[in-house]
XYZ file of N, CA and C in Angstrom:
492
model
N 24.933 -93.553 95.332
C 25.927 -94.458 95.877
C 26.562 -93.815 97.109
N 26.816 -94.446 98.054
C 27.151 -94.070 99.226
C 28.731 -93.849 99.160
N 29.581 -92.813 100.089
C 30.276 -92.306 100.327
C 31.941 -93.517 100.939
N 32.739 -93.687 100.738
C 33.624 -94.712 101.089
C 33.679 -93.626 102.069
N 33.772 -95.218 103.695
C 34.192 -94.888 104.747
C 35.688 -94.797 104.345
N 36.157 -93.541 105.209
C 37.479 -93.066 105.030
C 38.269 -93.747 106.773
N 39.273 -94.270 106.295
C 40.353 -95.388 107.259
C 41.155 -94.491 108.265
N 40.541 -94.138 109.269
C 40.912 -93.073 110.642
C 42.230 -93.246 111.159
N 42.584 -94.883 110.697
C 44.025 -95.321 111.305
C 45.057 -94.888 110.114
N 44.668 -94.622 109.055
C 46.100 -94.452 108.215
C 46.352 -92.603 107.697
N 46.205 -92.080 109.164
C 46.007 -90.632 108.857
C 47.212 -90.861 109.442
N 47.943 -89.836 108.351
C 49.581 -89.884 108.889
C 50.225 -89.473 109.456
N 50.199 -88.063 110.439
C 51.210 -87.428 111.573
C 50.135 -87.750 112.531
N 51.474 -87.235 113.825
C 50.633 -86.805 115.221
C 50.691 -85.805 115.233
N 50.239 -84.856 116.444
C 50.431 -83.540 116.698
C 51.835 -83.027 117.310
N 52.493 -82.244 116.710
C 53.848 -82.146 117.091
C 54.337 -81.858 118.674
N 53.172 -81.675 119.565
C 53.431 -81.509 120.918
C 53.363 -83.006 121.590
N 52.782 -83.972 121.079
C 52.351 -85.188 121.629
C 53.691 -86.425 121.354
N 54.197 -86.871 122.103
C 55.517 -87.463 122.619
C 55.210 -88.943 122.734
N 55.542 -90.458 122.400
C 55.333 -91.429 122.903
C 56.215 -92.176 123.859
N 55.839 -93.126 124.312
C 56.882 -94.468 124.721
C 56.931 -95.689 124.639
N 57.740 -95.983 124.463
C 57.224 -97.657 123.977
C 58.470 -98.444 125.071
N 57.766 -99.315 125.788
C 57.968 -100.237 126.697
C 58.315 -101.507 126.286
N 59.788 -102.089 126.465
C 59.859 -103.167 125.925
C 60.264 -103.899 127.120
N 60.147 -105.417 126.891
C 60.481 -106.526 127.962
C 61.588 -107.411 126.965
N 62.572 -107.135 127.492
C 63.584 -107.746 126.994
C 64.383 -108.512 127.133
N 63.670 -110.378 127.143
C 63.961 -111.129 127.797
C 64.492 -112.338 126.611
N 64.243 -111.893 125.068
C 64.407 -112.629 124.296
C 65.201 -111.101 123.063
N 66.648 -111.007 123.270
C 67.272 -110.244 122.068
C 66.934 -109.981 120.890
N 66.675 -111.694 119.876
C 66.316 -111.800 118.732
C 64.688 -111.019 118.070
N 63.848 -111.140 118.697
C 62.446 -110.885 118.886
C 62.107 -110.040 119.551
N 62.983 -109.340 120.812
C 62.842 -107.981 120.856
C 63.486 -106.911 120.039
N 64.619 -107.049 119.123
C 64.795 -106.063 118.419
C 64.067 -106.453 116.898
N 63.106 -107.214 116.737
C 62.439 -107.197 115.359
C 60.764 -106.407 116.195
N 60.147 -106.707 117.329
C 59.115 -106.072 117.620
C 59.376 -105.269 117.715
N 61.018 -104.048 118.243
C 61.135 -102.573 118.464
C 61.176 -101.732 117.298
N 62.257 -102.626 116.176
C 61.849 -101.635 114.567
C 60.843 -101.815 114.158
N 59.943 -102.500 114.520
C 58.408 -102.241 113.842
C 57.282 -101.381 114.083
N 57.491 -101.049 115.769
C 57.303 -99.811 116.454
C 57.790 -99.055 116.402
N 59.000 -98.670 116.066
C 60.045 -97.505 115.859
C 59.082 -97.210 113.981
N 59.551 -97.782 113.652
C 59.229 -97.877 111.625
C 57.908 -97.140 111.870
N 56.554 -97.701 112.635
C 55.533 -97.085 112.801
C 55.206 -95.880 113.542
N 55.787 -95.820 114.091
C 55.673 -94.350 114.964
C 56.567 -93.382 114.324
N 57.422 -93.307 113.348
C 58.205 -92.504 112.751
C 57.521 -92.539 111.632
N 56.782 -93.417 110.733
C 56.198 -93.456 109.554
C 54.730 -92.387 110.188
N 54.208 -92.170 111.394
C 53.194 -91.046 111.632
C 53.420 -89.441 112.263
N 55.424 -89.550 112.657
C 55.741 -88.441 112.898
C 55.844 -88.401 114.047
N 55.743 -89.245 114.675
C 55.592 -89.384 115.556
C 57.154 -89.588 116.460
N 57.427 -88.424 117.839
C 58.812 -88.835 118.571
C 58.091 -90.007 120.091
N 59.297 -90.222 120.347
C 59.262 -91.358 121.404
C 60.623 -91.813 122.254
N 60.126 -92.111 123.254
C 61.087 -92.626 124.022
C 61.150 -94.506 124.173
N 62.114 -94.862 124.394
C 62.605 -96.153 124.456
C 62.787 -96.356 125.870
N 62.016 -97.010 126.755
C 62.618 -97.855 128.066
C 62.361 -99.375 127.792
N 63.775 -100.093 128.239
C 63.734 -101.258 128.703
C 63.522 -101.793 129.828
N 62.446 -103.142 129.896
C 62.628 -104.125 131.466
C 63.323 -105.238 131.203
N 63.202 -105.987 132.226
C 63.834 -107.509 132.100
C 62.555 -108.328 131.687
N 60.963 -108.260 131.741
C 60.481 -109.307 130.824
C 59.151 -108.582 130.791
N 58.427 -109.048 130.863
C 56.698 -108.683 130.291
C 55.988 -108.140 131.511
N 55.983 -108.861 132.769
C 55.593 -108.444 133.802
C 55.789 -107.277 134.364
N 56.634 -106.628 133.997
C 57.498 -105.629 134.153
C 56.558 -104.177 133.289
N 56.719 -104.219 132.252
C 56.418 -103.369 131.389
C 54.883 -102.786 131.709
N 53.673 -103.078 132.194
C 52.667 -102.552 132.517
C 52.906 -101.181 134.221
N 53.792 -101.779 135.163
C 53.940 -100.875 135.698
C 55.092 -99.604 135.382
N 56.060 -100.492 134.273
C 57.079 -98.808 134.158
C 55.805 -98.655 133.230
N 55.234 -98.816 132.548
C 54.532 -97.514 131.868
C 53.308 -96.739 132.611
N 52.863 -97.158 134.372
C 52.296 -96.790 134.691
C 53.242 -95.653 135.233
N 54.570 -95.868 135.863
C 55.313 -95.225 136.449
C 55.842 -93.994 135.615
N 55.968 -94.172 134.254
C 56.045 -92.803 133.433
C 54.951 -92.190 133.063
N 53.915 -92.724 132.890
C 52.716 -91.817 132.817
C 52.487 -90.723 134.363
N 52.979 -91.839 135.225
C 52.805 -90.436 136.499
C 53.698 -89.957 136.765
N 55.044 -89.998 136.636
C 55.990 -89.258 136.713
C 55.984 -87.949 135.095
N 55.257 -87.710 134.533
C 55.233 -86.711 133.359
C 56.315 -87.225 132.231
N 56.900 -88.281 132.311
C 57.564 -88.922 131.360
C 58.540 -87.889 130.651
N 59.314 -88.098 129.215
C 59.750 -87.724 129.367
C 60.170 -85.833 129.208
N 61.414 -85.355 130.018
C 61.391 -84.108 130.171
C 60.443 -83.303 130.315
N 59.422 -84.364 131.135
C 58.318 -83.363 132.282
C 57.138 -83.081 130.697
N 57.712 -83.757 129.543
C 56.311 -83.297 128.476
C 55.158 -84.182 128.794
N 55.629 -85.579 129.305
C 54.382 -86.438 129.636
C 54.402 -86.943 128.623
N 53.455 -88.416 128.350
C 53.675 -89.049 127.180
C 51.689 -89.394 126.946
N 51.419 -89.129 125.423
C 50.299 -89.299 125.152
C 50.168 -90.515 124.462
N 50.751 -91.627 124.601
C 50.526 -93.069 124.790
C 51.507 -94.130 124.777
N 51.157 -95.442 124.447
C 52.474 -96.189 124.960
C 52.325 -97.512 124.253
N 53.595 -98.000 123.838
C 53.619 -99.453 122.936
C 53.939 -100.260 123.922
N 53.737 -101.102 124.294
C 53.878 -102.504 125.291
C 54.476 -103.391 124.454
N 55.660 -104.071 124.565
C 56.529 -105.097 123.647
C 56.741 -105.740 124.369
N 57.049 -107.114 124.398
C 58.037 -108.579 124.722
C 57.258 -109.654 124.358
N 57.530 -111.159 124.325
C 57.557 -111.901 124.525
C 57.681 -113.157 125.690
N 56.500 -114.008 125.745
C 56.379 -115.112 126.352
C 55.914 -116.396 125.881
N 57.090 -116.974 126.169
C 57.242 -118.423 125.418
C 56.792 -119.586 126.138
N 56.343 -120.253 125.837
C 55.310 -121.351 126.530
C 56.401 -122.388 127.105
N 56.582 -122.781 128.310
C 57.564 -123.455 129.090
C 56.698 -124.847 129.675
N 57.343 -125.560 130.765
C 56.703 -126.546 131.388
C 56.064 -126.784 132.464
N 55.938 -125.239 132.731
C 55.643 -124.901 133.882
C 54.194 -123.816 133.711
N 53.620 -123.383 135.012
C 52.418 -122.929 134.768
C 52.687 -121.454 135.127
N 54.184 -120.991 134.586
C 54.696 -119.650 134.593
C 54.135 -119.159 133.381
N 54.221 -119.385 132.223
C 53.943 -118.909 131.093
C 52.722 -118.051 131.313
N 51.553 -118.834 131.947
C 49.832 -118.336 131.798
C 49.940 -117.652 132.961
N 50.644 -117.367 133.612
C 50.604 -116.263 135.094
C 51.305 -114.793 134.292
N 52.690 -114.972 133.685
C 52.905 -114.357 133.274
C 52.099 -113.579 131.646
N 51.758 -114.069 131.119
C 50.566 -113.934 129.851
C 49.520 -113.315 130.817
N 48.685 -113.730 131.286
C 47.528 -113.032 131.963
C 47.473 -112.107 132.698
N 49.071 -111.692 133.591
C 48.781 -110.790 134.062
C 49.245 -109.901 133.103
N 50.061 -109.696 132.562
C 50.746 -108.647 131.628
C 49.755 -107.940 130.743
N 48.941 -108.620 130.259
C 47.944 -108.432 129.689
C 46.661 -107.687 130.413
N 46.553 -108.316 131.618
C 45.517 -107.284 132.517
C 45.926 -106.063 133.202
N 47.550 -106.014 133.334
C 47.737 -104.563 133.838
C 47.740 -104.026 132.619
N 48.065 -104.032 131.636
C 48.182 -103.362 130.139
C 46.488 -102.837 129.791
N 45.325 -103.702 130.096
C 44.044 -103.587 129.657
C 43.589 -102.548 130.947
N 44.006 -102.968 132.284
C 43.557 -101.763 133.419
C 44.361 -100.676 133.484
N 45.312 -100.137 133.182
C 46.110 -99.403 132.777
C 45.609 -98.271 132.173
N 45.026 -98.990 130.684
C 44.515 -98.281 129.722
C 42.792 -97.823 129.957
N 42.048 -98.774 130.232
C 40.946 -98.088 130.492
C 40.634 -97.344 132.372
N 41.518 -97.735 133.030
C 41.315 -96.575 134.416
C 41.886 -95.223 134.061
N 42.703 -95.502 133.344
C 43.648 -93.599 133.307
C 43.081 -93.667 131.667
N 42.453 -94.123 130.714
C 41.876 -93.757 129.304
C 43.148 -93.530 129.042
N 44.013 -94.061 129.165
C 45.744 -93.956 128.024
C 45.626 -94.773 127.318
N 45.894 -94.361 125.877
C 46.185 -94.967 124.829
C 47.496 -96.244 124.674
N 47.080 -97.703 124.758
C 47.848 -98.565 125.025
C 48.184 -99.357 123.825
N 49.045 -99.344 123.273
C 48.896 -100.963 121.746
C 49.942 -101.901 122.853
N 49.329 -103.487 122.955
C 49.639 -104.457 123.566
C 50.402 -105.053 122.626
N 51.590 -105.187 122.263
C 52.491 -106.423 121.336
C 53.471 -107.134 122.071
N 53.014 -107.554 123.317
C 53.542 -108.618 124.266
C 52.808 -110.384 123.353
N 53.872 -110.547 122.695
C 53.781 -111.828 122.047
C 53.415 -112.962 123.025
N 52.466 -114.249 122.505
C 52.250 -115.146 123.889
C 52.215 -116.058 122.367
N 53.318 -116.797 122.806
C 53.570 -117.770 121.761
C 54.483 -119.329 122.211
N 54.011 -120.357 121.335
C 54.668 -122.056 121.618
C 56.305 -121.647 121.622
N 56.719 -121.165 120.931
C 58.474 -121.591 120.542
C 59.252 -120.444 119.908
N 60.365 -119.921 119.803
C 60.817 -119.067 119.086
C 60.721 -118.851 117.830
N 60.981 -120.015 116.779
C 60.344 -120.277 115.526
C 58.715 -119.005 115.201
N 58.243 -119.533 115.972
C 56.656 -118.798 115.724
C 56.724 -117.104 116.219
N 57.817 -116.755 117.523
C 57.852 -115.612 117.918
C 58.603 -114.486 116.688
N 59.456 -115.429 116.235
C 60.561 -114.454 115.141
C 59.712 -114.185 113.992
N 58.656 -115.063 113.629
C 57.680 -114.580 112.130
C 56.959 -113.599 112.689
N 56.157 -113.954 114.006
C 55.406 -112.538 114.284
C 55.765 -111.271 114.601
N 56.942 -111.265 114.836
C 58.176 -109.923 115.491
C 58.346 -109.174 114.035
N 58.516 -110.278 112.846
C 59.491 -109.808 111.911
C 58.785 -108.828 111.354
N 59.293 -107.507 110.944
C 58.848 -106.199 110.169
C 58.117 -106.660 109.113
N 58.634 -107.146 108.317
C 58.546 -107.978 106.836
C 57.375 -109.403 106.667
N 57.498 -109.834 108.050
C 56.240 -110.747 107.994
C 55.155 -110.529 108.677
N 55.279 -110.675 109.950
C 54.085 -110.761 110.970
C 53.768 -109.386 111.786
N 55.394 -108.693 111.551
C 55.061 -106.911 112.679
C 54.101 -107.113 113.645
N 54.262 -107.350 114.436
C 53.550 -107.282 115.768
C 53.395 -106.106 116.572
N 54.973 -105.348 116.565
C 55.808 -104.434 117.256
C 54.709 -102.994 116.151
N 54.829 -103.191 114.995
C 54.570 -102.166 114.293
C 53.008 -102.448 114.340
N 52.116 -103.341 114.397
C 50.504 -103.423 114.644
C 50.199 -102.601 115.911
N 51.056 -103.150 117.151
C 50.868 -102.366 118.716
C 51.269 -101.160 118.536
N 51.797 -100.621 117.737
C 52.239 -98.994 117.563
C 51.021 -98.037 116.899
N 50.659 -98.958 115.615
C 49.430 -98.605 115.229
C 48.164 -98.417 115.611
N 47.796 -99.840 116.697
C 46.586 -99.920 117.780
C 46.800 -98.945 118.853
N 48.018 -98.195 118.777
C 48.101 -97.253 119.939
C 47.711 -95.785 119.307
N 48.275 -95.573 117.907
C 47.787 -94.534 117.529
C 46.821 -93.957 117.200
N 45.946 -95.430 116.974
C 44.524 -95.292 116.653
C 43.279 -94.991 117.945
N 43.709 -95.699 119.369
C 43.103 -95.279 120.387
C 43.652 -93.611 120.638
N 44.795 -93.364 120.521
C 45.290 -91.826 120.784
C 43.997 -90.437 120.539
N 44.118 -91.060 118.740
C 43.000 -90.346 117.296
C 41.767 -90.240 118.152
N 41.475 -91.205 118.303
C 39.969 -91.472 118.894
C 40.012 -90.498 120.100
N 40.767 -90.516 120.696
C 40.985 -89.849 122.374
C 40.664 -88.327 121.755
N 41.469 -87.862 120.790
C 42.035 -86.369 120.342
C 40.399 -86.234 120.347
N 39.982 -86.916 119.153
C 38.722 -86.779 118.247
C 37.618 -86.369 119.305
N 37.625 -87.359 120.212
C 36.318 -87.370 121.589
C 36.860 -85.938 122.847
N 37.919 -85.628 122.042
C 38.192 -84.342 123.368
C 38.221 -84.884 124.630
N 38.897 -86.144 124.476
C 39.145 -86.668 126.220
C 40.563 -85.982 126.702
N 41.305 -85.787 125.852
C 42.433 -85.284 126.356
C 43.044 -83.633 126.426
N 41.658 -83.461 126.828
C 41.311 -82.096 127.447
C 41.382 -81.608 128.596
């Protein structure tokens, strides 16, 4: 009988030199502080320390995290990856899908030109109703999935000796 694959994502510390950040767009109060304790909850549930910067919305958040990755982030330790948070709510206008698409493509070029470890939990959702279940710790964690998808590209990074 063959060997159970063993689950690479639920290995529980980081390495105590390795520092995060998590990027939030904070354009909706309610739903940004349920996506930040879920990232906070997850990155402390792996040992993980971190820094907190806020923007004003989603668009925002792909370049400050380009801007702390090259500035050595924080106290010059540099940061070995990054949670992307906010929300965008579907309006009447053809702002929503400008804002959704790009946020999403600096977050995806971001991560594979510089190989930084990125978890995307920039919500793209109809109405607040639907944003607050997926935010919530307890239901949908979004905030705490993008913390996880970040730790798991990190692992992989360590594992492949890219961050050598």
């Amino acid at each position: 009988m063959a060997e159970p694959q063993r689950r690479t994502d639920a290995e529980p510390h980081v390495a105590a030199q390795d520092h995060f950040l998590i990027v939030e767009g904070r354009f909706y109060d309610d739903v940004g502080d349920r996506l930040l304790a879920g990232a906070k909850a997850a990155l402390e549930a792996a040992g993980a320390t971190y820094d907190v910067v806020t923007m004003p919305g989603a668009l925002e958040v792909p370049p400050a995290i380009a801007m702390a990755v090259e500035t050595g982030g924080s106290e010059g330790r540099g940061y070995a990856g990054a949670v992307a948070l906010g929300c965008i709510m579907r309006g009447e206008t053809y702002h929503f899908e400008i804002v959704s698409n790009e946020s999403a493509r600096g977050l995806m070029a971001l991560g594979l030109e510089r190989r930084f470890p990125i978890g995307n939990g920039i919500l793209t959702v109809e109405d607040e109703d639907q944003a607050l279940v997926r935010a919530d710790p307890s239901r949908g964690d979004k905030g705490g999935e993008a913390a996880r998808a970040m730790l798991a590209l990190w692992r992989l990074k360590r594992r492949a000796g890219a961050g050598r």
